[in-house]
mmCIF file of C-alpha atoms in Angstrom:
data_model
loop_
_atom_site.group_PDB
_atom_site.id
_atom_site.type_symbol
_atom_site.label_atom_id
_atom_site.label_comp_id
_atom_site.label_asym_id
_atom_site.label_seq_id
_atom_site.Cartn_x
_atom_site.Cartn_y
_atom_site.Cartn_z
ATOM 1 C CA MET A 1 10.212 16.063 58.945
ATOM 2 C CA SER A 2 7.023 18.156 59.205
ATOM 3 C CA ALA A 3 7.734 19.978 56.079
ATOM 4 C CA LEU A 4 7.818 16.707 53.823
ATOM 5 C CA PRO A 5 3.865 16.511 53.702
ATOM 6 C CA PHE A 6 3.327 19.811 52.678
ATOM 7 C CA GLN A 7 6.244 19.795 49.825
ATOM 8 C CA ARG A 8 4.367 16.725 48.824
ATOM 9 C CA ASN A 9 1.080 18.143 48.640
ATOM 10 C CA SER A 10 2.470 21.344 47.112
ATOM 11 C CA TRP A 11 4.153 19.562 44.037
ATOM 12 C CA LEU A 12 1.293 16.774 43.746
ATOM 13 C CA GLY A 13 -1.415 19.714 43.639
ATOM 14 C CA ALA A 14 0.606 21.488 40.989
ATOM 15 C CA THR A 15 0.667 18.301 38.984
ATOM 16 C CA VAL A 16 -2.962 18.068 39.265
ATOM 17 C CA ASP A 17 -3.486 21.589 38.460
ATOM 18 C CA VAL A 18 -1.295 21.285 35.047
ATOM 19 C CA LEU A 19 -3.003 17.913 34.014
ATOM 20 C CA LEU A 20 -6.417 19.504 34.606
ATOM 21 C CA ALA A 21 -5.579 22.544 32.854
ATOM 22 C CA SER A 22 -3.974 20.548 29.898
ATOM 23 C CA ALA A 23 -7.218 18.600 29.358
ATOM 24 C CA VAL A 24 -9.482 21.525 29.347
ATOM 25 C CA LEU A 25 -6.943 23.350 27.161
ATOM 26 C CA GLY A 26 -6.841 20.437 25.074
ATOM 27 C CA VAL A 27 -10.701 20.515 24.607
ATOM 28 C CA LEU A 28 -10.452 24.079 23.718
ATOM 29 C CA TRP A 29 -7.322 23.974 21.286
ATOM 30 C CA TYR A 30 -8.257 20.768 19.167
ATOM 31 C CA PRO A 31 -11.459 21.858 17.680
ATOM 32 C CA ALA A 32 -9.984 25.423 16.317
ATOM 33 C CA LEU A 33 -6.728 23.646 15.142
ATOM 34 C CA SER A 34 -8.743 20.696 13.601
ATOM 35 C CA VAL A 35 -11.002 22.885 11.660
ATOM 36 C CA GLY A 36 -8.228 25.311 10.639
ATOM 37 C CA ASN A 37 -6.126 22.443 9.403
ATOM 38 C CA GLU A 38 -9.128 21.519 7.151
ATOM 39 C CA LEU A 39 -9.742 25.252 6.118
ATOM 40 C CA LEU A 40 -6.134 25.361 4.868
ATOM 41 C CA GLY A 41 -6.575 22.177 2.788
ATOM 42 C CA SER A 42 -5.076 19.629 5.369
ATOM 43 C CA PRO A 43 -1.633 20.514 5.325
ATOM 44 C CA LEU A 44 -0.856 18.742 8.451
ATOM 45 C CA THR A 45 -1.612 14.963 9.221
ATOM 46 C CA PRO A 46 -4.134 14.227 11.955
ATOM 47 C CA SER A 47 -1.522 12.979 14.264
ATOM 48 C CA SER A 48 0.185 16.081 14.028
ATOM 49 C CA VAL A 49 -2.759 18.517 14.834
ATOM 50 C CA THR A 50 -3.293 16.258 17.944
ATOM 51 C CA LEU A 51 0.205 16.282 18.710
ATOM 52 C CA LEU A 52 0.414 20.523 18.223
ATOM 53 C CA ALA A 53 -2.626 20.649 20.436
ATOM 54 C CA GLY A 54 -1.376 18.810 23.069
ATOM 55 C CA THR A 55 2.002 20.759 22.802
ATOM 56 C CA LEU A 56 -0.309 23.944 23.075
ATOM 57 C CA ALA A 57 -2.328 22.660 25.946
ATOM 58 C CA VAL A 58 0.733 21.695 27.994
ATOM 59 C CA GLY A 59 2.256 24.926 27.042
ATOM 60 C CA SER A 60 -0.655 27.171 27.639
ATOM 61 C CA ALA A 61 -1.530 25.446 31.112
ATOM 62 C CA TYR A 62 1.010 27.842 32.656
ATOM 63 C CA PRO A 63 -0.891 30.723 33.509
ATOM 64 C CA PHE A 64 -3.561 28.619 34.909
ATOM 65 C CA VAL A 65 -1.277 26.873 37.235
ATOM 66 C CA ALA A 66 1.339 29.604 38.469
ATOM 67 C CA GLY A 67 -0.048 32.921 37.307
ATOM 68 C CA PRO A 68 -2.840 34.870 37.906
ATOM 69 C CA TRP A 69 -5.658 33.250 35.736
ATOM 70 C CA SER A 70 -8.003 30.878 37.719
ATOM 71 C CA LEU A 71 -8.606 27.104 36.959
ATOM 72 C CA GLY A 72 -12.372 27.548 37.720
ATOM 73 C CA ARG A 73 -12.743 30.613 35.204
ATOM 74 C CA LEU A 74 -10.841 28.192 32.681
ATOM 75 C CA GLY A 75 -13.654 25.458 33.567
ATOM 76 C CA GLU A 76 -16.639 28.127 32.909
ATOM 77 C CA PHE A 77 -15.288 29.000 29.940
ATOM 78 C CA CYS A 78 -14.883 25.665 28.806
ATOM 79 C CA PHE A 79 -18.374 24.439 30.068
ATOM 80 C CA VAL A 80 -20.073 27.365 28.182
ATOM 81 C CA PHE A 81 -18.043 26.717 24.856
ATOM 82 C CA VAL A 82 -19.239 23.127 24.916
ATOM 83 C CA VAL A 83 -22.752 23.776 25.629
ATOM 84 C CA ALA A 84 -22.525 26.700 23.126
ATOM 85 C CA VAL A 85 -21.095 23.918 20.610
ATOM 86 C CA PHE A 86 -24.425 21.910 21.026
ATOM 87 C CA ALA A 87 -26.988 24.767 21.301
ATOM 88 C CA LEU A 88 -25.500 26.499 18.134
ATOM 89 C CA GLY A 89 -25.438 23.158 16.363
ATOM 90 C CA ILE A 90 -29.137 22.414 17.186
ATOM 91 C CA VAL A 91 -30.019 26.025 15.955
ATOM 92 C CA GLY A 92 -27.771 25.645 12.975
ATOM 93 C CA THR A 93 -29.019 22.540 11.961
ATOM 94 C CA ALA A 94 -33.101 23.526 12.437
ATOM 95 C CA VAL A 95 -32.077 26.920 10.086
ATOM 96 C CA VAL A 96 -30.672 24.244 7.454
ATOM 97 C CA VAL A 97 -33.468 22.022 7.474
ATOM 98 C CA VAL A 98 -36.014 24.686 7.647
ATOM 99 C CA ALA A 99 -34.115 26.678 4.909
ATOM 100 C CA GLY A 100 -33.966 23.501 2.815
ATOM 101 C CA LEU A 101 -29.907 24.161 2.384
ATOM 102 C CA GLU A 102 -27.744 21.471 1.246
ATOM 103 C CA LEU A 103 -24.280 21.343 2.706
ATOM 104 C CA SER A 104 -21.384 19.246 1.783
ATOM 105 C CA GLY A 105 -20.057 16.671 4.638
ATOM 106 C CA SER A 106 -16.745 17.626 3.496
ATOM 107 C CA ASP A 107 -16.994 21.524 3.644
ATOM 108 C CA PRO A 108 -15.311 22.665 6.903
ATOM 109 C CA PHE A 109 -16.850 25.984 6.433
ATOM 110 C CA PRO A 110 -19.832 25.545 8.571
ATOM 111 C CA SER A 111 -17.874 23.720 11.371
ATOM 112 C CA ALA A 112 -15.532 26.565 11.430
ATOM 113 C CA LEU A 113 -18.669 29.013 11.553
ATOM 114 C CA LEU A 114 -19.919 26.884 14.505
ATOM 115 C CA LEU A 115 -16.929 27.143 16.370
ATOM 116 C CA GLY A 116 -16.063 30.656 15.661
ATOM 117 C CA ALA A 117 -19.676 31.679 17.203
ATOM 118 C CA ALA A 118 -19.346 29.122 20.121
ATOM 119 C CA TYR A 119 -15.889 30.508 21.076
ATOM 120 C CA LEU A 120 -17.326 34.080 20.846
ATOM 121 C CA VAL A 121 -20.250 32.739 23.057
ATOM 122 C CA ALA A 122 -18.023 31.659 25.723
ATOM 123 C CA PHE A 123 -15.461 34.586 25.301
ATOM 124 C CA VAL A 124 -18.556 36.951 26.054
ATOM 125 C CA ALA A 125 -20.063 34.948 28.814
ATOM 126 C CA ASP A 126 -16.394 34.965 30.332
ATOM 127 C CA ILE A 127 -16.346 38.747 29.913
ATOM 128 C CA TRP A 128 -19.828 39.777 31.086
ATOM 129 C CA GLY A 129 -21.250 36.784 32.776
ATOM 130 C CA PRO A 130 -21.316 35.847 36.181
ATOM 131 C CA GLN A 131 -18.084 34.258 37.682
ATOM 132 C CA LEU A 132 -19.192 31.067 39.523
ATOM 133 C CA PHE A 133 -15.759 29.487 40.437
ATOM 134 C CA GLU A 134 -13.644 32.843 40.454
#
């Protein structure tokens, strides 16, 4: 009977890891898929984009739960990505205001540019930055 709590903790821990990795990966997948869909002229409905992002998030959680990739490193990547989106958004807004540019709210290109830059910042920080939760 002593193996039962260990087995319960094992599957419970793995389930929590899958849920956490899926949630974080959903935060990373959804913006790219949503803006990519807008850039392509919205061939998918918003609910299809959400379903695709959720499916990709759960499917891509495997390397973080059973593979060699660290959940801490994924969390750091997501944190840097979110901070980069806010920081680059503020910088981009300042540039638009100072330059006197007018942007259409329906044009997805500025959002794509912002997200691409944020993903790049997060990737560079992941590769060359300090790994705090490795």
